[in-house]
Amino acid sequence: MQYAFYVETERCIGCNTCVMACLDWKDIKPGQHLQLRRVTTIESGKCPDVRLTNLSLSCMHCGKPACMAVCPTGAISKRAEDGIVVVDQSKCIGCRYCFFACPFGVPQYGETGTMQKCNLCLDRLQKGEEPACVSACVTGALHAGPVDEMAKLASQRAAARLAGATQPSVLISR
Amino acid sequence: MQLQTTWGWLVAVYLFLGGLGAGSFITTAALYLATRERFKRTVRFGAWAGAVAIALGALVLLADVGKPLRAIVLFRSFVNLNSWMARGAWLLFAAILIDGLFAVFSTELLTAWLARLWLPLASRRNLWRTVLAILALPVNLGVALYTGILLGVLPFRPFWHSWLLPALFTASALDTGVGLVAGYVAWREDSAYTEKLHTALEGTVMALVAVEAAVLTWFLSTMQGGPLDAARSAQLLTAGQISPLFWVGVVGLGLAVPFLMALSQLSGVAKRSAVAVPLVGAVSCLIGGWMLRFVVLSAGLRASLSSPSLLQILAGVRFWP
C-alpha cells in the first residue's frame, strides 16, 4: 500500500496554516531553519491573463525514493505497510548526500545535524488521526491517505499524479 | 542565480585531497615498480604524501558531516554498499591502509623498528612493497575515480550527471599528483638520475595538463549542449558568477601555469638549478586542483521541476476564471 498527498491547488489560498501546524506538531522552534512543509506561489501567464497557483508540498514519499538509494548508512527506509519514507535518526550521519539525490530538495538538516523531513505524521496516523497539515488546512485543500482513495477523490476534478522518475506520491488538482 | 552551497569548500577540499593523494601514490607506486631503489627519497615522500593526503581528506569529510563520531565507525555507518558514498568510504579506508603500509616500509627508521617486532617484516620489505604497490594501483585509481563518481551518479544534478566528471577529476588527480612529486624531485631528490626523472615527470605534467584541458573542454561543451540546467551551470563557470574563479583559478593556476613552468624547464629557458620554477608549478597546480572541485560543486544546480503533469496543472490554473 502507498499513502499519498492530494493537493487541490484551486482551493489553496496560500495562508501557510499547514506550514505552521507542521512546525507546531514537530515542535520545531524558530531559528532551527527547518520547514518540512512549504507553500510556493507560482506565477504564470501574461497580463491580463495572469495565473497564481499556491502549492503546498512536503516529502513526496516516492515510490522509488532516490534519497534511500544513495544513503550510505541505510538510515532511510520505505515502510512496506504504507509506503511512508522514514529516517532512522540514530543511523543518519548527516552527510547530506540525500539532499543532492532528491529531485525536490526535500531533505533538510537542522541543529541535530541529521536529516529531517516529513514522515506523514506517522504518530498521528497510528492513532487514526490525519496529519497535522491536513487537519489544520482552512479550506480543505490538503488530503492524505491511501493513494487509490486519493485518486478516487481526485477523479471528481482535473487532477493528476505528479510524474517523475522517483514516482512521487502526490496528486495535484487544478 | 543561487549557487550550490550545501556542499561547500570543505567538501571541495575533500574531493581534492582524495584525488591528490591517489595521484601522488599512483605516481610513486609506478616509479617504485619501475626503478626500485633508485629514488629512495622521492618514493618515501610520494608514499607518505599519498597516505596523508587521503587520510586528511577523510578527516575533512568527517568534520563536514553532521555526526562525525557516528560516521567514523565505518562498519556501522557505511553499510549500504549500493551507495557510492559508502563504497567510497571503504575505498578510502583501503587506500589509507595500503598507502600507509607502503610508506612505513619505505622509511628506514620505521623498518628498523619493525625488525625488532618480527624480523621477516623488515628483511622481506621489498617483497611487501612490491605486493603493496601492485595492490595500491587499482585501489588508488578507484579513489580518484570515486571522487567524480560520487557526484556523477546523481541524476537530478544535470551538471554532475555524466561519466565525464569522473574522467575530469581523475585527470586532475593524476595531474596534481605528478605535479606534487615533480616539485619534490626538483627540490630534494639527490640520486644520480634526478635529472632524468625530473625531465620525465615534467614531460608527464605537460601531457596530463593537455589531457585535463581536453577533458575539461569536452565536459563543458557537452554540458553547454545538454539539458537546460546543465547549460545554465556551465554558463555559471564560463561567463557567470564564478567565472573569475574558473578562468583564473582552474584554467590559469591549474592548467596554464603548470604547463608553462614545465615547458620552460624542458626547453631550457629556466635554469636547471633553479628550484623556484618547479615549486611554483607544483603549488599552482595544487591550488588549481582545489578550485576545479570548488567551481564544479558550486555550479551543481538542481534540475528544475519539469514534470509534465505539474506544468499542465499549473498552466490550467487561472487567477481570473
CSV table of C-alpha atoms in Angstrom, one decimal:
chain,number,residue,atom,x,y,z
A,1,MET,CA,0.0,0.0,0.0
A,2,GLN,CA,1.1,3.5,-0.6
A,3,TYR,CA,0.0,6.6,1.2
A,4,ALA,CA,-0.2,9.9,-0.8
A,5,PHE,CA,-1.0,13.6,-0.5
A,6,TYR,CA,-3.7,15.2,-2.6
A,7,VAL,CA,-3.4,18.9,-3.1
A,8,GLU,CA,-6.3,20.9,-4.6
A,9,THR,CA,-4.5,24.0,-5.8
A,10,GLU,CA,-7.6,26.0,-6.6
A,11,ARG,CA,-8.7,25.7,-3.0
A,12,CYS,CA,-5.4,26.7,-1.5
A,13,ILE,CA,-5.3,30.3,-0.5
A,14,GLY,CA,-1.6,30.3,0.5
A,15,CYS,CA,-2.3,31.0,4.1
A,16,ASN,CA,0.5,28.8,5.4
A,17,THR,CA,-1.6,27.3,8.2
A,18,CYS,CA,-0.4,23.8,7.1
A,19,VAL,CA,3.2,25.0,7.5
A,20,MET,CA,2.5,26.4,11.0
A,21,ALA,CA,0.7,23.2,12.0
A,22,CYS,CA,3.6,21.1,10.9
A,23,LEU,CA,6.2,23.3,12.7
A,24,ASP,CA,3.9,23.1,15.8
A,25,TRP,CA,3.4,19.3,15.8
A,26,LYS,CA,7.0,18.6,15.0
A,27,ASP,CA,8.0,21.0,17.8
A,28,ILE,CA,10.4,22.9,15.5
A,29,LYS,CA,11.5,26.2,17.2
A,30,PRO,CA,12.3,29.4,15.4
A,31,GLY,CA,15.9,29.6,14.4
A,32,GLN,CA,16.2,25.9,13.7
A,33,HIS,CA,15.9,26.7,10.0
A,34,LEU,CA,13.7,23.7,9.4
A,35,GLN,CA,10.5,23.8,7.4
A,36,LEU,CA,9.2,20.3,6.5
A,37,ARG,CA,6.2,21.7,4.5
A,38,ARG,CA,6.4,24.7,2.2
A,39,VAL,CA,3.9,26.6,0.2
A,40,THR,CA,5.1,28.0,-3.0
A,41,THR,CA,3.2,30.5,-5.1
A,42,ILE,CA,3.9,30.2,-8.8
A,43,GLU,CA,3.0,33.0,-11.2
A,44,SER,CA,2.3,32.1,-14.8
A,45,GLY,CA,0.7,33.7,-17.8
A,46,LYS,CA,0.9,37.3,-19.1
A,47,CYS,CA,-1.2,40.3,-18.0
A,48,PRO,CA,-4.2,40.4,-18.2
A,49,ASP,CA,-4.4,36.6,-18.3
A,50,VAL,CA,-2.4,36.1,-15.0
A,51,ARG,CA,-2.4,32.9,-13.1
A,52,LEU,CA,-1.3,32.4,-9.5
A,53,THR,CA,-1.0,28.9,-8.1
A,54,ASN,CA,-0.4,28.1,-4.5
A,55,LEU,CA,1.2,24.7,-4.0
A,56,SER,CA,1.7,23.1,-0.6
A,57,LEU,CA,4.3,20.4,-0.7
A,58,SER,CA,6.5,18.3,1.6
A,59,CYS,CA,8.3,15.0,1.2
A,60,MET,CA,6.6,13.2,-1.7
A,61,HIS,CA,7.1,9.7,-0.2
A,62,CYS,CA,8.2,8.5,-3.6
A,63,GLY,CA,7.5,5.0,-4.9
A,64,LYS,CA,11.2,4.8,-5.7
A,65,PRO,CA,12.9,7.1,-3.3
A,66,ALA,CA,16.2,8.5,-4.7
A,67,CYS,CA,17.3,9.5,-1.2
A,68,MET,CA,17.0,5.9,0.1
A,69,ALA,CA,19.1,4.6,-2.8
A,70,VAL,CA,22.1,6.8,-2.1
A,71,CYS,CA,22.0,6.8,1.7
A,72,PRO,CA,25.4,5.2,2.8
A,73,THR,CA,24.1,4.2,6.3
A,74,GLY,CA,20.7,2.7,5.3
A,75,ALA,CA,19.1,5.3,7.6
A,76,ILE,CA,16.3,6.0,5.1
A,77,SER,CA,13.7,3.3,4.5
A,78,LYS,CA,10.3,2.9,3.0
A,79,ARG,CA,7.7,1.2,5.1
A,80,ALA,CA,6.1,-1.8,3.4
A,81,GLU,CA,2.7,-1.3,5.1
A,82,ASP,CA,2.0,2.3,4.0
A,83,GLY,CA,4.9,3.4,1.7
A,84,ILE,CA,5.9,6.2,4.0
A,85,VAL,CA,9.6,7.1,3.7
A,86,VAL,CA,11.1,7.4,7.2
A,87,VAL,CA,14.6,8.4,8.5
A,88,ASP,CA,16.2,6.5,11.4
A,89,GLN,CA,17.7,9.4,13.4
A,90,SER,CA,20.0,7.0,15.2
A,91,LYS,CA,21.7,5.9,11.9
A,92,CYS,CA,21.9,9.2,9.9
A,93,ILE,CA,25.3,10.7,9.9
A,94,GLY,CA,24.3,14.0,8.2
A,95,CYS,CA,26.4,13.6,5.1
A,96,ARG,CA,23.7,15.4,3.0
A,97,TYR,CA,24.1,13.1,0.1
A,98,CYS,CA,20.3,12.5,0.1
A,99,PHE,CA,19.8,16.3,-0.4
A,100,PHE,CA,21.6,16.0,-3.8
A,101,ALA,CA,19.8,12.9,-4.8
A,102,CYS,CA,16.2,14.2,-4.1
A,103,PRO,CA,14.7,15.9,-7.2
A,104,PHE,CA,12.6,18.2,-4.9
A,105,GLY,CA,15.2,19.4,-2.4
A,106,VAL,CA,13.2,17.9,0.4
A,107,PRO,CA,15.9,16.7,2.9
A,108,GLN,CA,16.9,19.4,5.5
A,109,TYR,CA,19.5,19.4,8.3
A,110,GLY,CA,18.7,21.2,11.5
A,111,GLU,CA,20.6,21.6,14.7
A,112,THR,CA,20.8,17.9,15.3
A,113,GLY,CA,22.9,17.6,12.1
A,114,THR,CA,20.8,14.7,10.9
A,115,MET,CA,18.3,14.7,8.0
A,116,GLN,CA,14.8,15.9,8.8
A,117,LYS,CA,11.7,15.5,6.6
A,118,CYS,CA,8.0,14.8,6.7
A,119,ASN,CA,7.0,11.4,7.9
A,120,LEU,CA,3.4,12.0,7.1
A,121,CYS,CA,2.8,12.4,10.9
A,122,LEU,CA,3.2,8.7,11.4
A,123,ASP,CA,2.4,9.1,15.1
A,124,ARG,CA,-0.9,10.7,14.3
A,125,LEU,CA,-1.8,8.2,11.6
A,126,GLN,CA,-1.2,5.3,14.0
A,127,LYS,CA,-3.8,6.9,16.4
A,128,GLY,CA,-6.2,7.2,13.5
A,129,GLU,CA,-5.8,10.9,13.1
A,130,GLU,CA,-5.0,12.9,10.0
A,131,PRO,CA,-1.5,14.5,9.5
A,132,ALA,CA,-1.2,17.9,11.3
A,133,CYS,CA,-1.1,19.8,8.0
A,134,VAL,CA,-4.2,18.1,6.6
A,135,SER,CA,-6.3,18.6,9.7
A,136,ALA,CA,-5.2,22.3,10.0
A,137,CYS,CA,-6.0,23.2,6.4
A,138,VAL,CA,-8.5,26.0,6.5
A,139,THR,CA,-10.0,25.4,3.0
A,140,GLY,CA,-9.8,21.6,2.9
A,141,ALA,CA,-7.3,21.8,0.1
A,142,LEU,CA,-4.9,19.2,1.6
A,143,HIS,CA,-5.7,15.5,1.8
A,144,ALA,CA,-3.7,12.4,2.8
A,145,GLY,CA,-4.5,8.7,2.7
A,146,PRO,CA,-4.1,5.6,0.6
A,147,VAL,CA,-3.3,6.5,-3.0
A,148,ASP,CA,-6.3,4.8,-4.5
A,149,GLU,CA,-8.6,6.7,-2.1
A,150,MET,CA,-6.9,9.9,-3.1
A,151,ALA,CA,-7.2,9.1,-6.7
A,152,LYS,CA,-11.0,8.5,-6.2
A,153,LEU,CA,-11.3,11.9,-4.5
A,154,ALA,CA,-9.2,13.5,-7.3
A,155,SER,CA,-11.3,11.9,-10.0
A,156,GLN,CA,-14.0,14.5,-9.4
A,157,ARG,CA,-11.6,17.1,-10.7
A,158,ALA,CA,-9.0,17.5,-13.4
A,159,ALA,CA,-6.1,16.1,-11.3
A,160,ALA,CA,-3.0,14.1,-11.9
A,161,ARG,CA,-0.3,12.3,-10.0
A,162,LEU,CA,2.9,14.2,-10.2
A,163,ALA,CA,5.1,12.5,-12.8
A,164,GLY,CA,8.7,11.8,-12.2
A,165,ALA,CA,11.4,9.1,-12.3
A,166,THR,CA,11.0,8.6,-8.5
A,167,GLN,CA,7.3,8.2,-8.7
A,168,PRO,CA,6.3,10.9,-6.2
A,169,SER,CA,3.1,10.0,-4.2
A,170,VAL,CA,1.4,13.4,-4.7
A,171,LEU,CA,-1.7,14.2,-6.6
A,172,ILE,CA,-2.4,17.7,-7.7
A,173,SER,CA,-5.6,19.1,-9.0
A,174,ARG,CA,-6.3,22.4,-10.7
B,1,MET,CA,21.5,32.8,-9.7
B,2,GLN,CA,21.7,30.8,-6.5
B,3,LEU,CA,24.9,28.8,-6.2
B,4,GLN,CA,25.0,25.3,-4.6
B,5,THR,CA,26.3,25.8,-1.1
B,6,THR,CA,25.0,22.7,0.8
B,7,TRP,CA,28.4,21.1,0.0
B,8,GLY,CA,30.9,23.9,0.3
B,9,TRP,CA,34.6,24.5,0.2
B,10,LEU,CA,35.3,21.8,2.8
B,11,VAL,CA,33.9,19.1,0.5
B,12,ALA,CA,35.9,20.6,-2.3
B,13,VAL,CA,39.0,20.1,-0.1
B,14,TYR,CA,38.0,16.5,0.5
B,15,LEU,CA,37.5,15.7,-3.2
B,16,PHE,CA,40.8,17.5,-4.0
B,17,LEU,CA,42.8,15.7,-1.3
B,18,GLY,CA,41.4,12.3,-2.3
B,19,GLY,CA,42.4,12.9,-5.8
B,20,LEU,CA,45.8,14.4,-4.9
B,21,GLY,CA,46.6,11.5,-2.6
B,22,ALA,CA,45.6,8.9,-5.1
B,23,GLY,CA,47.5,10.7,-7.9
B,24,SER,CA,50.7,11.1,-6.0
B,25,PHE,CA,50.6,7.5,-4.8
B,26,ILE,CA,49.9,6.1,-8.3
B,27,THR,CA,53.0,8.1,-9.4
B,28,THR,CA,55.1,6.8,-6.6
B,29,ALA,CA,54.0,3.1,-6.9
B,30,ALA,CA,54.7,3.2,-10.7
B,31,LEU,CA,58.0,4.9,-10.0
B,32,TYR,CA,58.9,2.2,-7.4
B,33,LEU,CA,57.9,-0.7,-9.6
B,34,ALA,CA,59.9,0.7,-12.5
B,35,THR,CA,63.1,1.9,-10.7
B,36,ARG,CA,63.1,0.1,-7.3
B,37,GLU,CA,65.7,1.6,-5.1
B,38,ARG,CA,67.0,4.3,-7.4
B,39,PHE,CA,64.9,7.2,-6.0
B,40,LYS,CA,64.5,6.4,-2.3
B,41,ARG,CA,63.7,9.9,-1.1
B,42,THR,CA,61.0,10.5,-3.7
B,43,VAL,CA,59.4,7.1,-3.2
B,44,ARG,CA,59.3,7.8,0.6
B,45,PHE,CA,57.9,11.3,0.1
B,46,GLY,CA,55.3,10.3,-2.5
B,47,ALA,CA,54.0,7.4,-0.4
B,48,TRP,CA,53.6,9.5,2.7
B,49,ALA,CA,52.0,12.3,0.7
B,50,GLY,CA,49.5,9.8,-0.8
B,51,ALA,CA,48.6,8.2,2.6
B,52,VAL,CA,48.5,11.5,4.5
B,53,ALA,CA,46.5,13.4,1.8
B,54,ILE,CA,43.8,10.7,1.6
B,55,ALA,CA,43.7,10.4,5.4
B,56,LEU,CA,43.4,14.2,5.7
B,57,GLY,CA,40.7,14.2,3.1
B,58,ALA,CA,38.7,11.6,5.1
B,59,LEU,CA,39.1,13.7,8.2
B,60,VAL,CA,37.9,16.8,6.4
B,61,LEU,CA,34.8,14.9,5.2
B,62,LEU,CA,34.2,13.7,8.8
B,63,ALA,CA,34.5,17.3,10.0
B,64,ASP,CA,31.8,18.3,7.5
B,65,VAL,CA,29.1,15.8,8.3
B,66,GLY,CA,26.5,16.3,11.0
B,67,LYS,CA,27.5,13.4,13.2
B,68,PRO,CA,31.3,12.8,12.8
B,69,LEU,CA,31.6,10.4,15.7
B,70,ARG,CA,28.9,8.2,14.3
B,71,ALA,CA,30.3,8.3,10.8
B,72,ILE,CA,33.8,7.3,12.0
B,73,VAL,CA,32.6,3.8,12.9
B,74,LEU,CA,32.8,2.6,9.3
B,75,PHE,CA,31.4,-0.8,9.7
B,76,ARG,CA,28.3,0.5,11.3
B,77,SER,CA,27.7,3.7,9.3
B,78,PHE,CA,28.7,2.7,5.8
B,79,VAL,CA,26.6,-0.4,5.4
B,80,ASN,CA,24.6,0.3,2.2
B,81,LEU,CA,27.1,-0.8,-0.4
B,82,ASN,CA,24.8,0.3,-3.2
B,83,SER,CA,25.6,3.8,-2.2
B,84,TRP,CA,28.7,5.4,-3.8
B,85,MET,CA,29.3,7.3,-0.6
B,86,ALA,CA,29.7,4.0,1.3
B,87,ARG,CA,31.7,2.4,-1.4
B,88,GLY,CA,34.0,5.5,-1.4
B,89,ALA,CA,34.4,5.4,2.4
B,90,TRP,CA,35.7,1.8,2.2
B,91,LEU,CA,37.9,2.6,-0.8
B,92,LEU,CA,39.4,5.5,1.2
B,93,PHE,CA,39.9,3.2,4.1
B,94,ALA,CA,41.7,0.6,2.0
B,95,ALA,CA,43.8,3.2,0.3
B,96,ILE,CA,44.9,4.8,3.6
B,97,LEU,CA,45.9,1.3,4.9
B,98,ILE,CA,47.8,0.2,1.8
B,99,ASP,CA,49.5,3.5,1.1
B,100,GLY,CA,50.3,3.9,4.8
B,101,LEU,CA,51.9,0.4,5.0
B,102,PHE,CA,53.9,1.1,1.9
B,103,ALA,CA,55.1,4.4,3.3
B,104,VAL,CA,56.1,2.6,6.6
B,105,PHE,CA,58.2,0.0,4.6
B,106,SER,CA,59.8,2.9,2.7
B,107,THR,CA,61.0,4.6,5.8
B,108,GLU,CA,64.3,3.2,7.2
B,109,LEU,CA,63.6,4.3,10.8
B,110,LEU,CA,60.3,2.6,10.9
B,111,THR,CA,61.5,-0.6,9.2
B,112,ALA,CA,64.3,-0.9,11.8
B,113,TRP,CA,61.7,-0.7,14.5
B,114,LEU,CA,59.5,-3.3,12.7
B,115,ALA,CA,62.6,-5.6,12.5
B,116,ARG,CA,62.6,-5.7,16.3
B,117,LEU,CA,59.0,-6.8,16.3
B,118,TRP,CA,59.3,-9.6,13.8
B,119,LEU,CA,62.4,-9.9,11.6
B,120,PRO,CA,60.8,-11.1,8.3
B,121,LEU,CA,58.8,-7.8,8.3
B,122,ALA,CA,62.0,-5.9,7.7
B,123,SER,CA,64.1,-8.4,5.8
B,124,ARG,CA,61.4,-9.0,3.2
B,125,ARG,CA,60.4,-5.4,2.9
B,126,ASN,CA,61.0,-5.1,-0.8
B,127,LEU,CA,58.6,-8.1,-1.4
B,128,TRP,CA,56.0,-6.4,0.8
B,129,ARG,CA,56.4,-3.1,-1.0
B,130,THR,CA,56.1,-4.8,-4.4
B,131,VAL,CA,52.9,-6.5,-3.3
B,132,LEU,CA,51.5,-3.3,-1.8
B,133,ALA,CA,52.4,-1.2,-4.8
B,134,ILE,CA,50.6,-3.6,-7.2
B,135,LEU,CA,47.6,-3.7,-4.9
B,136,ALA,CA,47.7,0.1,-4.5
B,137,LEU,CA,47.4,0.9,-8.2
B,138,PRO,CA,43.8,-0.2,-8.7
B,139,VAL,CA,42.7,1.0,-5.2
B,140,ASN,CA,44.1,4.5,-5.7
B,141,LEU,CA,42.8,4.7,-9.2
B,142,GLY,CA,39.4,3.8,-7.7
B,143,VAL,CA,39.7,6.6,-5.1
B,144,ALA,CA,40.5,9.1,-7.9
B,145,LEU,CA,37.5,7.9,-10.0
B,146,TYR,CA,35.2,7.7,-7.0
B,147,THR,CA,35.6,11.5,-6.2
B,148,GLY,CA,33.9,12.1,-9.5
B,149,ILE,CA,31.5,9.2,-9.4
B,150,LEU,CA,30.1,10.4,-6.1
B,151,LEU,CA,28.7,13.4,-7.9
B,152,GLY,CA,28.3,11.8,-11.3
B,153,VAL,CA,25.7,9.3,-10.2
B,154,LEU,CA,23.2,12.0,-9.1
B,155,PRO,CA,20.5,12.2,-11.9
B,156,PHE,CA,18.8,15.4,-10.6
B,157,ARG,CA,22.1,17.4,-10.7
B,158,PRO,CA,22.4,17.6,-14.5
B,159,PHE,CA,25.8,19.4,-14.4
B,160,TRP,CA,27.3,16.5,-12.5
B,161,HIS,CA,25.4,13.6,-14.0
B,162,SER,CA,27.9,12.4,-16.6
B,163,TRP,CA,30.8,9.9,-16.8
B,164,LEU,CA,32.9,12.9,-18.0
B,165,LEU,CA,33.0,14.2,-14.4
B,166,PRO,CA,34.9,11.1,-13.0
B,167,ALA,CA,37.2,11.4,-16.1
B,168,LEU,CA,37.8,15.1,-15.4
B,169,PHE,CA,38.5,14.6,-11.7
B,170,THR,CA,40.8,11.6,-12.4
B,171,ALA,CA,42.8,13.6,-14.9
B,172,SER,CA,43.1,16.4,-12.3
B,173,ALA,CA,44.1,13.8,-9.7
B,174,LEU,CA,46.9,12.4,-11.8
B,175,ASP,CA,47.9,15.9,-12.8
B,176,THR,CA,48.2,17.2,-9.3
B,177,GLY,CA,49.8,14.0,-8.0
B,178,VAL,CA,52.5,14.0,-10.6
B,179,GLY,CA,52.9,17.8,-10.1
B,180,LEU,CA,53.5,17.4,-6.4
B,181,VAL,CA,56.0,14.6,-6.9
B,182,ALA,CA,57.8,16.6,-9.6
B,183,GLY,CA,58.1,19.6,-7.3
B,184,TYR,CA,59.6,17.4,-4.6
B,185,VAL,CA,62.1,15.8,-7.1
B,186,ALA,CA,63.3,19.2,-8.1
B,187,TRP,CA,63.6,20.3,-4.5
B,188,ARG,CA,65.0,17.3,-2.7
B,189,GLU,CA,65.9,14.2,-4.7
B,190,ASP,CA,69.7,13.7,-4.7
B,191,SER,CA,70.0,10.5,-6.8
B,192,ALA,CA,72.5,10.4,-9.7
B,193,TYR,CA,69.5,10.0,-12.0
B,194,THR,CA,67.5,13.0,-10.7
B,195,GLU,CA,67.9,15.0,-13.9
B,196,LYS,CA,66.4,12.1,-16.0
B,197,LEU,CA,63.5,11.6,-13.6
B,198,HIS,CA,62.8,15.3,-13.4
B,199,THR,CA,62.6,15.6,-17.2
B,200,ALA,CA,60.3,12.6,-17.3
B,201,LEU,CA,58.0,14.0,-14.7
B,202,GLU,CA,57.8,17.5,-16.2
B,203,GLY,CA,57.0,15.9,-19.5
B,204,THR,CA,54.3,13.9,-17.9
B,205,VAL,CA,52.9,17.0,-16.2
B,206,MET,CA,52.7,18.7,-19.7
B,207,ALA,CA,50.9,15.7,-21.2
B,208,LEU,CA,48.5,15.4,-18.3
B,209,VAL,CA,47.7,19.1,-18.3
B,210,ALA,CA,46.9,18.7,-22.0
B,211,VAL,CA,44.7,15.7,-21.3
B,212,GLU,CA,42.9,17.6,-18.5
B,213,ALA,CA,42.3,20.6,-20.7
B,214,ALA,CA,40.9,18.4,-23.4
B,215,VAL,CA,38.6,16.6,-20.9
B,216,LEU,CA,37.5,19.9,-19.4
B,217,THR,CA,36.7,21.3,-22.8
B,218,TRP,CA,34.8,18.2,-23.7
B,219,PHE,CA,32.9,18.2,-20.4
B,220,LEU,CA,31.9,21.9,-20.7
B,221,SER,CA,30.9,21.7,-24.3
B,222,THR,CA,28.8,18.6,-23.6
B,223,MET,CA,27.1,20.5,-20.7
B,224,GLN,CA,26.5,23.6,-22.9
B,225,GLY,CA,24.7,21.4,-25.4
B,226,GLY,CA,23.0,19.3,-22.7
B,227,PRO,CA,19.8,19.8,-20.7
B,228,LEU,CA,18.8,23.4,-19.9
B,229,ASP,CA,20.0,23.2,-16.2
B,230,ALA,CA,23.4,21.7,-17.2
B,231,ALA,CA,23.8,24.5,-19.8
B,232,ARG,CA,23.0,27.1,-17.1
B,233,SER,CA,25.6,25.5,-14.8
B,234,ALA,CA,28.2,25.6,-17.5
B,235,GLN,CA,27.4,29.2,-18.2
B,236,LEU,CA,28.0,30.0,-14.5
B,237,LEU,CA,31.5,28.7,-14.9
B,238,THR,CA,32.4,30.3,-18.2
B,239,ALA,CA,30.6,33.6,-18.0
B,240,GLY,CA,28.6,33.8,-14.8
B,241,GLN,CA,29.2,34.5,-11.1
B,242,ILE,CA,32.1,32.1,-10.6
B,243,SER,CA,33.8,32.7,-14.0
B,244,PRO,CA,36.7,34.6,-12.3
B,245,LEU,CA,37.5,31.6,-10.2
B,246,PHE,CA,37.2,29.4,-13.2
B,247,TRP,CA,39.3,31.3,-15.6
B,248,VAL,CA,42.0,32.5,-13.1
B,249,GLY,CA,41.9,29.5,-10.7
B,250,VAL,CA,41.2,26.5,-12.8
B,251,VAL,CA,42.4,27.5,-16.3
B,252,GLY,CA,45.2,29.9,-15.2
B,253,LEU,CA,46.7,28.4,-12.0
B,254,GLY,CA,45.6,24.8,-12.6
B,255,LEU,CA,46.5,24.4,-16.3
B,256,ALA,CA,48.4,27.3,-17.8
B,257,VAL,CA,51.0,28.0,-15.1
B,258,PRO,CA,52.0,24.3,-14.5
B,259,PHE,CA,52.2,23.8,-18.3
B,260,LEU,CA,54.4,26.9,-18.8
B,261,MET,CA,56.6,26.1,-15.9
B,262,ALA,CA,57.2,22.5,-17.2
B,263,LEU,CA,57.7,23.8,-20.7
B,264,SER,CA,60.3,26.4,-19.5
B,265,GLN,CA,62.3,23.7,-17.8
B,266,LEU,CA,62.2,21.2,-20.6
B,267,SER,CA,63.1,23.8,-23.2
B,268,GLY,CA,65.9,25.1,-21.0
B,269,VAL,CA,64.5,28.6,-20.7
B,270,ALA,CA,64.5,28.2,-16.9
B,271,LYS,CA,67.9,27.2,-15.3
B,272,ARG,CA,68.0,23.6,-14.3
B,273,SER,CA,69.4,24.6,-10.9
B,274,ALA,CA,66.5,27.0,-10.2
B,275,VAL,CA,64.2,25.3,-7.7
B,276,ALA,CA,61.6,28.1,-7.7
B,277,VAL,CA,60.2,27.3,-11.1
B,278,PRO,CA,59.1,23.7,-10.5
B,279,LEU,CA,57.9,24.6,-7.0
B,280,VAL,CA,55.7,27.5,-8.4
B,281,GLY,CA,54.4,25.0,-10.9
B,282,ALA,CA,53.6,22.4,-8.3
B,283,VAL,CA,51.9,24.8,-5.9
B,284,SER,CA,49.9,26.5,-8.7
B,285,CYS,CA,48.8,23.1,-9.9
B,286,LEU,CA,47.5,22.2,-6.4
B,287,ILE,CA,45.6,25.4,-6.0
B,288,GLY,CA,44.0,24.9,-9.4
B,289,GLY,CA,43.1,21.3,-8.5
B,290,TRP,CA,41.1,22.5,-5.4
B,291,MET,CA,39.5,25.3,-7.4
B,292,LEU,CA,38.3,22.8,-10.0
B,293,ARG,CA,36.4,20.8,-7.4
B,294,PHE,CA,35.1,24.0,-5.8
B,295,VAL,CA,33.6,25.5,-9.0
B,296,VAL,CA,32.2,22.2,-10.2
B,297,LEU,CA,30.5,21.8,-6.7
B,298,SER,CA,29.2,25.4,-6.7
B,299,ALA,CA,27.7,25.2,-10.1
B,300,GLY,CA,25.8,21.9,-9.5
B,301,LEU,CA,22.3,23.2,-9.7
B,302,ARG,CA,19.3,21.0,-9.2
B,303,ALA,CA,17.2,20.2,-12.2
B,304,SER,CA,14.2,22.4,-12.2
B,305,LEU,CA,10.9,20.7,-11.9
B,306,SER,CA,9.7,19.8,-15.3
B,307,SER,CA,7.1,17.1,-14.5
B,308,PRO,CA,4.6,17.3,-17.5
B,309,SER,CA,1.6,16.8,-15.2
B,310,LEU,CA,2.8,19.6,-13.0
B,311,LEU,CA,3.3,22.0,-15.9
B,312,GLN,CA,-0.1,21.0,-17.3
B,313,ILE,CA,-1.7,21.6,-14.0
B,314,LEU,CA,-0.1,25.0,-13.4
B,315,ALA,CA,-0.9,26.1,-16.9
B,316,GLY,CA,-4.5,25.3,-16.2
B,317,VAL,CA,-5.0,27.3,-13.1
B,318,ARG,CA,-6.3,30.8,-13.8
B,319,PHE,CA,-6.3,33.7,-11.4
B,320,TRP,CA,-9.5,35.0,-13.1
B,321,PRO,CA,-11.6,32.1,-14.2
